[in-house]
């Protein structure tokens, strides 16, 4: 079974492959506009950095 942090990162990366802006929008949907997924944020950020998608990590 896939871990939630891996699932979220995969969804963000899928959008980021289209454009950085789409990836940022998806990132915001998970971590900026809601606190529902905050317990996975640190792991997702680590995955995104490891996969060279740090440009999609936004704070606002």
Coordinates of N, CA and C in Angstrom, one line a residue:
X1 N 0.8 -1.2 0.0 CA 0.0 0.0 0.0 C 0.9 1.2 0.0
X2 N 0.5 2.2 -0.8 CA 1.3 3.5 -0.9 C 1.0 4.4 0.3
X3 N 2.1 5.0 0.8 CA 1.9 5.9 1.9 C 1.3 7.2 1.5
X4 N 0.6 7.8 2.4 CA -0.1 9.1 2.1 C 0.9 10.1 1.6
X5 N 2.0 10.3 2.2 CA 3.0 11.3 1.8 C 3.5 11.0 0.4
X6 N 3.7 9.8 0.0 CA 4.1 9.4 -1.4 C 3.0 9.7 -2.3
X7 N 1.8 9.4 -2.0 CA 0.6 9.7 -2.8 C 0.5 11.2 -3.1
X8 N 0.6 12.0 -2.0 CA 0.4 13.5 -2.2 C 1.6 14.0 -3.1
X9 N 2.8 13.6 -2.8 CA 3.9 14.0 -3.6 C 3.7 13.7 -5.1
X10 N 3.3 12.4 -5.3 CA 3.0 12.0 -6.7 C 2.0 12.9 -7.4
X11 N 0.9 13.2 -6.7 CA -0.1 14.1 -7.3 C 0.4 15.5 -7.6
X12 N 1.3 16.0 -6.7 CA 1.9 17.3 -7.0 C 2.8 17.3 -8.1
X13 N 3.6 16.2 -8.2 CA 4.6 16.1 -9.3 C 3.9 15.9 -10.6
X14 N 2.8 15.2 -10.7 CA 2.0 15.1 -11.9 C 1.6 16.4 -12.4
X15 N 1.2 17.3 -11.6 CA 0.8 18.7 -12.0 C 2.0 19.5 -12.4
X16 N 3.1 19.3 -11.6 CA 4.3 20.1 -11.8 C 4.9 19.7 -13.2
X17 N 4.7 18.5 -13.6 CA 5.3 18.1 -14.9 C 4.6 18.9 -16.0
X18 N 3.4 19.3 -15.8 CA 2.7 20.2 -16.8 C 3.2 21.6 -16.8
X19 N 3.3 22.1 -15.5 CA 3.9 23.5 -15.3 C 4.2 23.7 -13.8
X20 N 5.2 24.5 -13.5 CA 5.5 24.8 -12.1 C 4.2 25.4 -11.5
X21 N 3.5 26.3 -12.2 CA 2.4 26.9 -11.6 C 1.3 25.9 -11.2
X22 N 1.1 24.9 -12.0 CA 0.1 23.9 -11.7 C 0.5 23.1 -10.5
X23 N 1.8 22.8 -10.4 CA 2.3 22.1 -9.2 C 2.2 22.9 -8.0
X24 N 2.4 24.2 -8.1 CA 2.3 25.1 -6.9 C 0.8 25.2 -6.5
X25 N -0.1 25.2 -7.5 CA -1.5 25.3 -7.2 C -1.9 24.0 -6.4
X26 N -1.5 22.8 -6.9 CA -1.8 21.6 -6.2 C -1.2 21.5 -4.8
X27 N 0.1 22.0 -4.7 CA 0.7 22.1 -3.3 C -0.1 23.0 -2.4
X28 N -0.5 24.1 -2.9 CA -1.4 25.0 -2.0 C -2.7 24.3 -1.6
X29 N -3.2 23.5 -2.5 CA -4.5 22.8 -2.2 C -4.3 21.9 -1.1
X30 N -3.2 21.2 -1.0 CA -2.9 20.3 0.1 C -2.4 20.9 1.4
X31 N -1.6 22.0 1.3 CA -0.9 22.5 2.5 C -1.2 23.9 2.9
X32 N -1.6 24.8 2.0 CA -1.8 26.2 2.3 C -3.3 26.5 2.6
X33 N -4.2 25.9 1.8 CA -5.6 26.3 1.9 C -6.3 25.4 3.0
X34 N -5.7 24.4 3.4 CA -6.3 23.5 4.5 C -5.2 22.9 5.4
X35 N -5.5 22.6 6.6 CA -4.6 22.0 7.5 C -4.8 20.5 7.6
X36 N -5.7 20.0 6.8 CA -6.0 18.6 6.8 C -4.8 17.6 6.6
X37 N -3.9 18.0 5.8 CA -2.8 17.2 5.4 C -1.4 17.6 6.0
X38 N -1.5 18.5 7.0 CA -0.2 19.1 7.5 C 0.7 18.0 8.1
X39 N 0.2 16.9 8.6 CA 1.1 15.9 9.2 C 2.0 15.2 8.2
X40 N 1.6 15.3 6.9 CA 2.5 14.8 5.9 C 3.3 15.8 5.1
X41 N 3.2 17.1 5.5 CA 3.9 18.1 4.8 C 5.4 17.9 4.8
X42 N 6.0 17.7 5.9 CA 7.5 17.5 6.0 C 8.0 16.4 5.1
X43 N 7.3 15.3 5.1 CA 7.7 14.1 4.3 C 7.5 14.5 2.8
X44 N 6.4 15.1 2.5 CA 6.2 15.5 1.1 C 7.2 16.5 0.6
X45 N 7.6 17.5 1.5 CA 8.6 18.4 1.1 C 9.9 17.7 0.8
X46 N 10.3 16.7 1.7 CA 11.5 15.9 1.5 C 11.5 15.2 0.2
X47 N 10.4 14.6 -0.2 CA 10.2 13.9 -1.4 C 10.4 14.8 -2.6
X48 N 9.7 16.0 -2.5 CA 9.8 16.9 -3.6 C 11.2 17.4 -3.8
X49 N 11.9 17.7 -2.7 CA 13.3 18.2 -2.9 C 14.2 17.1 -3.5
X50 N 14.0 15.8 -3.0 CA 14.8 14.7 -3.5 C 14.6 14.5 -5.0
X51 N 13.4 14.8 -5.5 CA 13.0 14.6 -6.9 C 13.2 15.8 -7.7
X52 N 13.9 16.9 -7.1 CA 14.2 18.1 -7.8 C 12.9 18.9 -8.2
X53 N 11.9 18.9 -7.3 CA 10.7 19.7 -7.5 C 10.5 20.7 -6.4
X54 N 11.6 21.2 -5.9 CA 11.5 22.2 -4.8 C 10.8 23.5 -5.2
X55 N 10.8 23.8 -6.5 CA 10.1 25.0 -7.0 C 8.6 25.0 -6.7
X56 N 8.0 23.9 -6.5 CA 6.6 23.9 -6.2 C 6.2 24.1 -4.8
X57 N 7.2 24.1 -3.9 CA 7.0 24.3 -2.5 C 6.8 25.8 -2.2
X58 N 5.6 26.1 -1.8 CA 5.2 27.5 -1.5 C 4.6 27.7 -0.1
X59 N 4.7 28.8 0.4 CA 4.2 29.1 1.7 C 2.8 29.8 1.7
X60 N 2.5 30.5 0.5 CA 1.3 31.2 0.4 C 0.7 31.1 -1.0

